PDB file of C-alpha atoms in Angstrom:
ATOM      1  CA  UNK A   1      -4.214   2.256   6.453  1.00  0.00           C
ATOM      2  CA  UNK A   2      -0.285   1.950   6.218  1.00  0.00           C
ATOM      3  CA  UNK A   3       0.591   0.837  10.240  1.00  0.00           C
ATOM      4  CA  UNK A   4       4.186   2.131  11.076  1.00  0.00           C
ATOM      5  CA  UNK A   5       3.644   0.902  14.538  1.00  0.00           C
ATOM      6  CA  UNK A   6       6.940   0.190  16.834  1.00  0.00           C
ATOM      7  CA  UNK A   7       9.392   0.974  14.247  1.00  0.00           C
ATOM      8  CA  UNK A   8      11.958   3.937  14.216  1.00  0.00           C
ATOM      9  CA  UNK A   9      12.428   6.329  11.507  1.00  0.00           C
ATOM     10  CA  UNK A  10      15.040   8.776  11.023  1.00  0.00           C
ATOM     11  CA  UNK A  11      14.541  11.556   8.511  1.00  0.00           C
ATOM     12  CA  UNK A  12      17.083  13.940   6.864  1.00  0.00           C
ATOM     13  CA  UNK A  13      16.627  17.511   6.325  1.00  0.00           C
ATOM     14  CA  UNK A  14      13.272  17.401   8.303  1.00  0.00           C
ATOM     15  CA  UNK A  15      12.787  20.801   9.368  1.00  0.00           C
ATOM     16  CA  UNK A  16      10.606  21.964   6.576  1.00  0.00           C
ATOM     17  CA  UNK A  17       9.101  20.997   3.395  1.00  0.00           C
ATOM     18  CA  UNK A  18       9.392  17.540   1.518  1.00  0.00           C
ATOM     19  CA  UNK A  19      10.939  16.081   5.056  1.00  0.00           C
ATOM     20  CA  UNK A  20       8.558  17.982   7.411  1.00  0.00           C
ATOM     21  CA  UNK A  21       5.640  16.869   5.836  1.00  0.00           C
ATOM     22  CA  UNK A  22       7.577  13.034   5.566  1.00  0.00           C
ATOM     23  CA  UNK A  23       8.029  13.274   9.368  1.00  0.00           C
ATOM     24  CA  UNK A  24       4.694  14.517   9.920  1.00  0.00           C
ATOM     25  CA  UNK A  25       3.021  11.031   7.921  1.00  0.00           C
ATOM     26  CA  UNK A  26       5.436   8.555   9.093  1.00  0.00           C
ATOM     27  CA  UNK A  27       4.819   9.654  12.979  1.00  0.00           C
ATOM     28  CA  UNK A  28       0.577   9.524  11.950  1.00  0.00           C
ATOM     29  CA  UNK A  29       1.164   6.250  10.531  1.00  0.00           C
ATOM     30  CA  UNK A  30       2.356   5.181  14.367  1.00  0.00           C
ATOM     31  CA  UNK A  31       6.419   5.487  13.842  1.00  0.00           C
ATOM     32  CA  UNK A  32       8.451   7.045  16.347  1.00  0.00           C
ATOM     33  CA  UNK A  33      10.213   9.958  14.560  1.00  0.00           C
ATOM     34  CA  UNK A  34      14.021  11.203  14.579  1.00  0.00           C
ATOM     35  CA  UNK A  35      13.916  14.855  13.311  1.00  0.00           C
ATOM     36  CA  UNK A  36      17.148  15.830  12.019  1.00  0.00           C
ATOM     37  CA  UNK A  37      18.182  19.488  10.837  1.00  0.00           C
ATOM     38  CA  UNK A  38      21.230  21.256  10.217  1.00  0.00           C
ATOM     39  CA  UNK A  39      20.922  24.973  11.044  1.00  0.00           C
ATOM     40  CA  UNK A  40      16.873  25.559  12.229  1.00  0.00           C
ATOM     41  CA  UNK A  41      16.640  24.239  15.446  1.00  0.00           C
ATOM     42  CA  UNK A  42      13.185  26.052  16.114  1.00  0.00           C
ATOM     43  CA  UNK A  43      11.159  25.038  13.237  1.00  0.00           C
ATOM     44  CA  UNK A  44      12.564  21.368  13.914  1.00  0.00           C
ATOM     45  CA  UNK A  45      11.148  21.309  17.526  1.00  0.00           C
ATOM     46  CA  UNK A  46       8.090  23.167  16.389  1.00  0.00           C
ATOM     47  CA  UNK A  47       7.885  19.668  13.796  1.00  0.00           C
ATOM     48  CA  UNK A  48       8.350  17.815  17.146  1.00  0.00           C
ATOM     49  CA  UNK A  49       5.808  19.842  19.667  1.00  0.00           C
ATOM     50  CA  UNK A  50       3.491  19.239  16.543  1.00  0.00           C
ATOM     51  CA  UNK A  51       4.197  15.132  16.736  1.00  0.00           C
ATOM     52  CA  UNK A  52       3.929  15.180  20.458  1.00  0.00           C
ATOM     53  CA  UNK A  53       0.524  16.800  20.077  1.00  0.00           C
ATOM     54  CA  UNK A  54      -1.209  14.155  18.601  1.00  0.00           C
ATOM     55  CA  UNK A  55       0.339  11.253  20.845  1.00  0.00           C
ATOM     56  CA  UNK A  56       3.372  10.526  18.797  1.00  0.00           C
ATOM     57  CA  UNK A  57       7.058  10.452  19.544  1.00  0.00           C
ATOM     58  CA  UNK A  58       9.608  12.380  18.038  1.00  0.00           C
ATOM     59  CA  UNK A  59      12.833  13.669  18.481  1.00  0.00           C
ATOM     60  CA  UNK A  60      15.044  16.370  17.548  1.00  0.00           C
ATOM     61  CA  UNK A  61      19.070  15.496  16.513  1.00  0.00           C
ATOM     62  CA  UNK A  62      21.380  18.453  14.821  1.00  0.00           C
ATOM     63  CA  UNK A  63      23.423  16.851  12.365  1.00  0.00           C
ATOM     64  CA  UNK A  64      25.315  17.964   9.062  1.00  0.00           C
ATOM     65  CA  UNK A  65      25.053  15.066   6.255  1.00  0.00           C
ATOM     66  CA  UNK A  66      28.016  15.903   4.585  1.00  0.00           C
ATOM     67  CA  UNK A  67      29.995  14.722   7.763  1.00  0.00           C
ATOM     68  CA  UNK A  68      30.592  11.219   8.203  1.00  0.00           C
ATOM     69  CA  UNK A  69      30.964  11.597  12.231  1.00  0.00           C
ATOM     70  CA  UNK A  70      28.007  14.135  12.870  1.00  0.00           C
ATOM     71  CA  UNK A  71      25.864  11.266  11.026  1.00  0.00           C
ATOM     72  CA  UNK A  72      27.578   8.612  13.071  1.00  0.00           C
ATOM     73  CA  UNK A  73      26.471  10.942  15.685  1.00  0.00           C
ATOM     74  CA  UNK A  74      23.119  11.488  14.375  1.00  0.00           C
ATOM     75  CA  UNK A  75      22.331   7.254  14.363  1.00  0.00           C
ATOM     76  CA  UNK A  76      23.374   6.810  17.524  1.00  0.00           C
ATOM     77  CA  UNK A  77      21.521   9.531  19.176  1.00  0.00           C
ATOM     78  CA  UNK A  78      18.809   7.654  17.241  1.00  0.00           C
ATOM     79  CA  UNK A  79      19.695   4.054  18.910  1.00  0.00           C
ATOM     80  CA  UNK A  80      20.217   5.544  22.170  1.00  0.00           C
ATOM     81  CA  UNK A  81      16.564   6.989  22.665  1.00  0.00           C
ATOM     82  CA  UNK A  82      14.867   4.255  21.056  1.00  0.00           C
ATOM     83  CA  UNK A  83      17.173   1.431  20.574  1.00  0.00           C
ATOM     84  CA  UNK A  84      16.498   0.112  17.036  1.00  0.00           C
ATOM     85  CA  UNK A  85      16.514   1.891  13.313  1.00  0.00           C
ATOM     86  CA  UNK A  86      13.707   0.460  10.852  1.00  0.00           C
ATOM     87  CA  UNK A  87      13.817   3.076   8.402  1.00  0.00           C
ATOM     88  CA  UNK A  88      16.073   5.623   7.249  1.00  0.00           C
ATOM     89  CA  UNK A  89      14.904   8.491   4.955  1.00  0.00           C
ATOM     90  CA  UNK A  90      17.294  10.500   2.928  1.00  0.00           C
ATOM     91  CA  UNK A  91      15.858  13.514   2.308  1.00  0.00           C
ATOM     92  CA  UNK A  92      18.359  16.516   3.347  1.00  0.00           C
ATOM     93  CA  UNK A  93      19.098  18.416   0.160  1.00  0.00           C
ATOM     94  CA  UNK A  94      20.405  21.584  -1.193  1.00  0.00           C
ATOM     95  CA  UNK A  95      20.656  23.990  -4.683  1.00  0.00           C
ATOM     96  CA  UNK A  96      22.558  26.237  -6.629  1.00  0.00           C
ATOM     97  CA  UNK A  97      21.242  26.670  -9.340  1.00  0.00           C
ATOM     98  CA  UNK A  98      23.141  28.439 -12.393  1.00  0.00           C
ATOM     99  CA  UNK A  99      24.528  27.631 -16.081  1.00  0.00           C
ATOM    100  CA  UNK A 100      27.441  25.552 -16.015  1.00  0.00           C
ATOM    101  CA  UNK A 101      29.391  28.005 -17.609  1.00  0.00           C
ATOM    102  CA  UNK A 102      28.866  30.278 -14.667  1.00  0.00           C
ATOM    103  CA  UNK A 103      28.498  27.515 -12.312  1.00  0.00           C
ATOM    104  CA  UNK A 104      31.354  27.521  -9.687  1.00  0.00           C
ATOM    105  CA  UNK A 105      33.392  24.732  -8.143  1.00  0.00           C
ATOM    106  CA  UNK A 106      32.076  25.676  -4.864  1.00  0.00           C
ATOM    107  CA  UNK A 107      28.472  25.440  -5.925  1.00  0.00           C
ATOM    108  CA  UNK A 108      29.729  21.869  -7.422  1.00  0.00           C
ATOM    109  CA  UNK A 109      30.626  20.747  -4.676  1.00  0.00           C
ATOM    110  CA  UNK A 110      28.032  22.159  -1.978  1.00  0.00           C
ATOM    111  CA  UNK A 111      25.315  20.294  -3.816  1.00  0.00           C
ATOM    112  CA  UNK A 112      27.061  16.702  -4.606  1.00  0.00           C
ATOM    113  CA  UNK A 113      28.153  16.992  -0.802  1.00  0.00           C
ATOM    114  CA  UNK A 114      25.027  17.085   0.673  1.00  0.00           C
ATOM    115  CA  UNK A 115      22.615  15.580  -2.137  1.00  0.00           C
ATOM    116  CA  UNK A 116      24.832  12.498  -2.984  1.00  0.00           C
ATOM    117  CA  UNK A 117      27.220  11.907  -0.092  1.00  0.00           C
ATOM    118  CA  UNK A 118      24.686  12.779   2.033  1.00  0.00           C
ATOM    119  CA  UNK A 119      23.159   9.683   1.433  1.00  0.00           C
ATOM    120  CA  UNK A 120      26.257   7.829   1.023  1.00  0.00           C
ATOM    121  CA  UNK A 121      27.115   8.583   5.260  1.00  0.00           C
ATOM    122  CA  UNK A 122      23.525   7.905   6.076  1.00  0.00           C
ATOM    123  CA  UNK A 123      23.019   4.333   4.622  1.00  0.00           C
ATOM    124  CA  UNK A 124      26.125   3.249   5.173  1.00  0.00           C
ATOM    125  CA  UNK A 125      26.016   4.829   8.915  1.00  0.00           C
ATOM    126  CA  UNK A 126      22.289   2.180   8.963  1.00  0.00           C
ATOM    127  CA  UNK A 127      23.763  -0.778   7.211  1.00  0.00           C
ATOM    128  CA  UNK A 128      25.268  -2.767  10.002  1.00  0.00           C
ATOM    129  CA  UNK A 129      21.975  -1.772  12.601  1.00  0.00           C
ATOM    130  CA  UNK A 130      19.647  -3.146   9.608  1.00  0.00           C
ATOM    131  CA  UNK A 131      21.680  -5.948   8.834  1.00  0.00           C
ATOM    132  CA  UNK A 132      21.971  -6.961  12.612  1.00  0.00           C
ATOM    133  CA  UNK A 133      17.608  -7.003  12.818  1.00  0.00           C
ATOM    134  CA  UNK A 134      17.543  -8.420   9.168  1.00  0.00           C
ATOM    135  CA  UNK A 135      14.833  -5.617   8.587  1.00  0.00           C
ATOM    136  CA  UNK A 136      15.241  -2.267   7.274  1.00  0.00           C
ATOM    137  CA  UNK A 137      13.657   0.100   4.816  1.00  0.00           C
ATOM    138  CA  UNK A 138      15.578   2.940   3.054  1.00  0.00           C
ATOM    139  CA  UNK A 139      14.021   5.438   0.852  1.00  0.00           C
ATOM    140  CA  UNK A 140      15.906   7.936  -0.968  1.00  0.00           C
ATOM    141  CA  UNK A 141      14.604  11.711  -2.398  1.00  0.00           C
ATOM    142  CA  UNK A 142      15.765  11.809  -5.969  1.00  0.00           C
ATOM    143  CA  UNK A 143      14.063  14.277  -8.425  1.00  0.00           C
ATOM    144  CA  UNK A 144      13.009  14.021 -11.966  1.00  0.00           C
ATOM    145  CA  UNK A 145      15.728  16.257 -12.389  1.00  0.00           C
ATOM    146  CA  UNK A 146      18.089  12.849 -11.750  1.00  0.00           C
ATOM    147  CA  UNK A 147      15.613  11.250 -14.583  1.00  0.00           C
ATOM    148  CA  UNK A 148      15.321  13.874 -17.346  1.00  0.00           C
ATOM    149  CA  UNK A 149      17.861  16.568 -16.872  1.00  0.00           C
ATOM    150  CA  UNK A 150      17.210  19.916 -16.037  1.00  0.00           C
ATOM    151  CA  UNK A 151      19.182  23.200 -17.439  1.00  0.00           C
ATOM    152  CA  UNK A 152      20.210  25.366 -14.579  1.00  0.00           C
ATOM    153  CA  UNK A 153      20.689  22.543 -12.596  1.00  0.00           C
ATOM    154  CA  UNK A 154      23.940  20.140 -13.487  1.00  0.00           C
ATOM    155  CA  UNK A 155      25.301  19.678 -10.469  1.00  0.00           C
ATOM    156  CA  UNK A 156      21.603  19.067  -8.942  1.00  0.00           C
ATOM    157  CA  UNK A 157      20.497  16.999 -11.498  1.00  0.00           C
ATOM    158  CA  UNK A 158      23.645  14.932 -11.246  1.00  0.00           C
ATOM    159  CA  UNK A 159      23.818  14.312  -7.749  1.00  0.00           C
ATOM    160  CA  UNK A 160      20.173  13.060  -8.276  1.00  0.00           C
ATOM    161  CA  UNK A 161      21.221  10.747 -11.363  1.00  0.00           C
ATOM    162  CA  UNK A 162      24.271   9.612  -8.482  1.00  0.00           C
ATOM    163  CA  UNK A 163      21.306   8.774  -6.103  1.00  0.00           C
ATOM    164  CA  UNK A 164      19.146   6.736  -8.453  1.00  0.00           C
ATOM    165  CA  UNK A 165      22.467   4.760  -9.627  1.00  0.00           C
ATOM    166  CA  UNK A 166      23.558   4.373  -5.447  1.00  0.00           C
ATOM    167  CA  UNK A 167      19.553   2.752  -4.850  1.00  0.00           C
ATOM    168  CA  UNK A 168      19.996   0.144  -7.030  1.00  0.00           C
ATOM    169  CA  UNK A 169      23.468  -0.830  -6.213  1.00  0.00           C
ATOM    170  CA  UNK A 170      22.897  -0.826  -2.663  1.00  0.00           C
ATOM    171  CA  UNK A 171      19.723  -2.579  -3.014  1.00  0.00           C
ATOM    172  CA  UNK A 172      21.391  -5.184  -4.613  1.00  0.00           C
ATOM    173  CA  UNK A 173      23.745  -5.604  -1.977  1.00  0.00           C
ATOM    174  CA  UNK A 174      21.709  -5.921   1.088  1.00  0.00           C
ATOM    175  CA  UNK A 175      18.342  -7.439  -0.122  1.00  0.00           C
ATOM    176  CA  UNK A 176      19.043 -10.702   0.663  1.00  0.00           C
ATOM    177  CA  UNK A 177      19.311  -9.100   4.547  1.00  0.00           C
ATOM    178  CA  UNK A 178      15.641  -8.002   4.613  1.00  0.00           C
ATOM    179  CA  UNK A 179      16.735  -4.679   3.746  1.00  0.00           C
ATOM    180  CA  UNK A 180      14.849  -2.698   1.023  1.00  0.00           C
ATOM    181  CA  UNK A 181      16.552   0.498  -1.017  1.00  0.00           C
ATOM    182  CA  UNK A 182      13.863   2.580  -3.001  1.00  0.00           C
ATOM    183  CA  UNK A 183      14.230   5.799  -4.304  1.00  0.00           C
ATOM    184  CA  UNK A 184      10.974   8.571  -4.876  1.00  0.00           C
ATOM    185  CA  UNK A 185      11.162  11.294  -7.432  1.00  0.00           C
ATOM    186  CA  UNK A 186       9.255  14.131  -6.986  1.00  0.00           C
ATOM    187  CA  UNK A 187       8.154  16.699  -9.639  1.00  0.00           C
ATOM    188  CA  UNK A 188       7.992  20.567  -9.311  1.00  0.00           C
ATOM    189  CA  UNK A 189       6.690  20.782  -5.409  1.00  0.00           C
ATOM    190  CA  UNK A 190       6.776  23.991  -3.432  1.00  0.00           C
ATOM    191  CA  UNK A 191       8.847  24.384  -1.028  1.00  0.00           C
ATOM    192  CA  UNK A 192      11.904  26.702   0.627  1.00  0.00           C
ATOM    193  CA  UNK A 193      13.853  25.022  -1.806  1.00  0.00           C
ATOM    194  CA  UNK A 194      11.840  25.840  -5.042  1.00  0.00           C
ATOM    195  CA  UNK A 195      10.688  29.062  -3.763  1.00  0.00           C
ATOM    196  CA  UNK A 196      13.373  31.074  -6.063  1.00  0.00           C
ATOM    197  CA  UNK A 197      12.684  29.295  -9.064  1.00  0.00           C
ATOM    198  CA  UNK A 198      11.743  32.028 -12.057  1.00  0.00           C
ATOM    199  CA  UNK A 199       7.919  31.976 -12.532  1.00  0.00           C
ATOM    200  CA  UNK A 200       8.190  31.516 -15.621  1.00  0.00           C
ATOM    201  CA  UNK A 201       9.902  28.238 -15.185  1.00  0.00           C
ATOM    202  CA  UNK A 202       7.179  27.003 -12.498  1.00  0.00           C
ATOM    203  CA  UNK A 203       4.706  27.959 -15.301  1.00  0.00           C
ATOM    204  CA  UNK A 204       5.764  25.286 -17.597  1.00  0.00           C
ATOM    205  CA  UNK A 205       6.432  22.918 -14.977  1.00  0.00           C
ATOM    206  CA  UNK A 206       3.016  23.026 -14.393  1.00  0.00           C
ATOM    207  CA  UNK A 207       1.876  23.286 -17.959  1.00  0.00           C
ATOM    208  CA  UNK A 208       3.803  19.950 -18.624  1.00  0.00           C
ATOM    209  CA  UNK A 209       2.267  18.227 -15.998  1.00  0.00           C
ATOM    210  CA  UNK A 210      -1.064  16.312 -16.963  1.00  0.00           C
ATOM    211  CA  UNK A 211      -2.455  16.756 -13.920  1.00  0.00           C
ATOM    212  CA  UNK A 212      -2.021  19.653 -14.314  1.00  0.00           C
ATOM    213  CA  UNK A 213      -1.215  20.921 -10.544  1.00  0.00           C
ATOM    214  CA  UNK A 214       1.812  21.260  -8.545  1.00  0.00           C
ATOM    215  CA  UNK A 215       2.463  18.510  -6.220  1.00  0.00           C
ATOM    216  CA  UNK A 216       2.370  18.935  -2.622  1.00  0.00           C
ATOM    217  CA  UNK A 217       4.723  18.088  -0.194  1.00  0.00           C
ATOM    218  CA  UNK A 218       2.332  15.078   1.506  1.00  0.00           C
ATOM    219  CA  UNK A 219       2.001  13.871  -1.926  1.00  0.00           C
ATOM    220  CA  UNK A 220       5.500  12.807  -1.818  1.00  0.00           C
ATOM    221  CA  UNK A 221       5.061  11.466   2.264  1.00  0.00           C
ATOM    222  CA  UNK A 222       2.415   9.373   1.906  1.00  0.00           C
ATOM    223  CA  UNK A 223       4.750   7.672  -1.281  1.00  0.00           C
ATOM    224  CA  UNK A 224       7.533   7.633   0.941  1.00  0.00           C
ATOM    225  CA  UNK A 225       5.045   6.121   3.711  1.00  0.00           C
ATOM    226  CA  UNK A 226       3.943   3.021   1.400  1.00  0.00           C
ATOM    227  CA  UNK A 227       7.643   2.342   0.591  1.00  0.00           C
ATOM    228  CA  UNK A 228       8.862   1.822   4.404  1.00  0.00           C
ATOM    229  CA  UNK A 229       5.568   0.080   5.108  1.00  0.00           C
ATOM    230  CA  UNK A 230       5.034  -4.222   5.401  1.00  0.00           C
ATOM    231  CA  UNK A 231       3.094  -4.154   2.008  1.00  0.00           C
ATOM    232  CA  UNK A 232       5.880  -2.588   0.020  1.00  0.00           C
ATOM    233  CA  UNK A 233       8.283  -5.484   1.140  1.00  0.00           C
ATOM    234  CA  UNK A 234       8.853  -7.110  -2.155  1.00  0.00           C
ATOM    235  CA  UNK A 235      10.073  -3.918  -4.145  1.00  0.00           C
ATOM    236  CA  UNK A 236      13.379  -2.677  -4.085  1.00  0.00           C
ATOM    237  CA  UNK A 237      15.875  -0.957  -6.378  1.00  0.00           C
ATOM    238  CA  UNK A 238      12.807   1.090  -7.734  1.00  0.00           C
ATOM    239  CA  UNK A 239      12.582   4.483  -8.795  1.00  0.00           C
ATOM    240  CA  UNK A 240       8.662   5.678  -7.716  1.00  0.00           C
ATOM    241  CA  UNK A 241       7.695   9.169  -9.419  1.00  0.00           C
ATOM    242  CA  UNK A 242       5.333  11.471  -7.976  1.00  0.00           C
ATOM    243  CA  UNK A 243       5.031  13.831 -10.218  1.00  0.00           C
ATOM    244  CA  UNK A 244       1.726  14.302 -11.687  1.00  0.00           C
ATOM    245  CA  UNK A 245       3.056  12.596 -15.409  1.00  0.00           C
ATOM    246  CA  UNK A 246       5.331  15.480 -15.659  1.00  0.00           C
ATOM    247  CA  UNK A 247       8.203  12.373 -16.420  1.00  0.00           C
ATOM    248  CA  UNK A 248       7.191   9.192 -17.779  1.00  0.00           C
ATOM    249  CA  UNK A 249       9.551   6.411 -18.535  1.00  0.00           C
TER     250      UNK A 249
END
């Protein structure tokens, strides 16, 4: 059993899905729980009453990634109500998916904001707290999409390439600070975010996965769990995929 017990976690994008069910396992596991959203304010308290429920702590904190002072905002809000940051989960992500040759600048630029630079204000907005306690875990959501490709998805796919490249260099900076930098890629999950993919193109996600299943979006917490726990404190710079085989290297 993974014990989280006394430390602080802040997760992005937490109102539903992949982050929902990360906050969900991380507050279980004993961690007190910062619950940040953009834009739905109800299902992130709902995430919170939910917490609360079973004896944990949690909070709610509105904050856009793709601003560098709403996330300053965001950590402090963090530091104020509990007054330390152990682990830091970058997990706030968005799509639009087309062809390049239709895809627009806007689209570009929507998804590299909040996929890639996202996580470039978050860590950096944790680096000094984590370097300060000489302790810190970050784990960041890739996709197989950053590992393989996907068509449909260049500007996805390469903000999640950008994420697996930002890991290792940032692991490599602060390790020697008791800081660890990890990375988890999850295959075809359902989710908001998947929910308009063609069926077709779910069907052969599937097919290609020797499990044969879709994942689930605890399958991806309770990897996400192991990385910010004591026993996963020599491995950093990695790239962890849980994706039922659907992407070997």
């Amino acid at each position: 059993m993974i014990d989280l017990s006394g430390r602080v976690a802040v997760i992005t994008g937490a109102s539903r899905g992949i982050g929902r069910a990360i906050a969900m396992v991380l507050a279980a596991q004993g961690a007190k729980v910062v619950v940040n959203y953009r834009a739905n304010a109800e299902a992130a308290n709902e995430i919170v009453q939910a917490i609360t429920a079973k004896g944990g702590e949690a909070v709610t904190v509105q904050a856009d990634v793709r601003s560098a002072d709403e996330v300053a905002r965001l950590i402090q809000a963090a530091l104020d109500r509990f007054g330390r940051l152990d682990i830091l989960v970058n997990n706030a992500g968005t799509t639009r998916d087309t062809l390049l040759v239709r895809m627009q600048e806007a689209d570009w630029d929507l998804v590299l904001d909040t996929n890639l630079k996202g996580t470039f204000h978050c860590t950096k907005a944790v680096q000094r707290v984590m370097i300060k306690q000489r302790y810190g875990r970050i784990i960041n959501i890739t996709s197989v999409a950053g590992l393989a490709g996907n068509a449909g998805q260049a500007n996805y796919a390469a903000a999640k390439a950008g994420i697996i490249g930002f890991t290792k260099s940032v692991a490599k900076e602060v390790g020697s600070r008791g800081i660890t930098v990890n990375a988890v890629a999850p295959g075809y999950v359902p989710t908001d975010l998947t929910a308009d993919l063609p069926p077709a193109l779910i069907a052969e996600a599937v097919s290609k996965t020797p499990l044969g299943r879709p994942g689930a979006p605890e399958d991806i917490a309770y990897a996400v769990a192991f990385l910010a726990s004591e026993e996963a404190g020599f491995i950093t710079g990695q790239v962890l995929s849980v994706d039922g085989g659907l992407v070997m290297q």
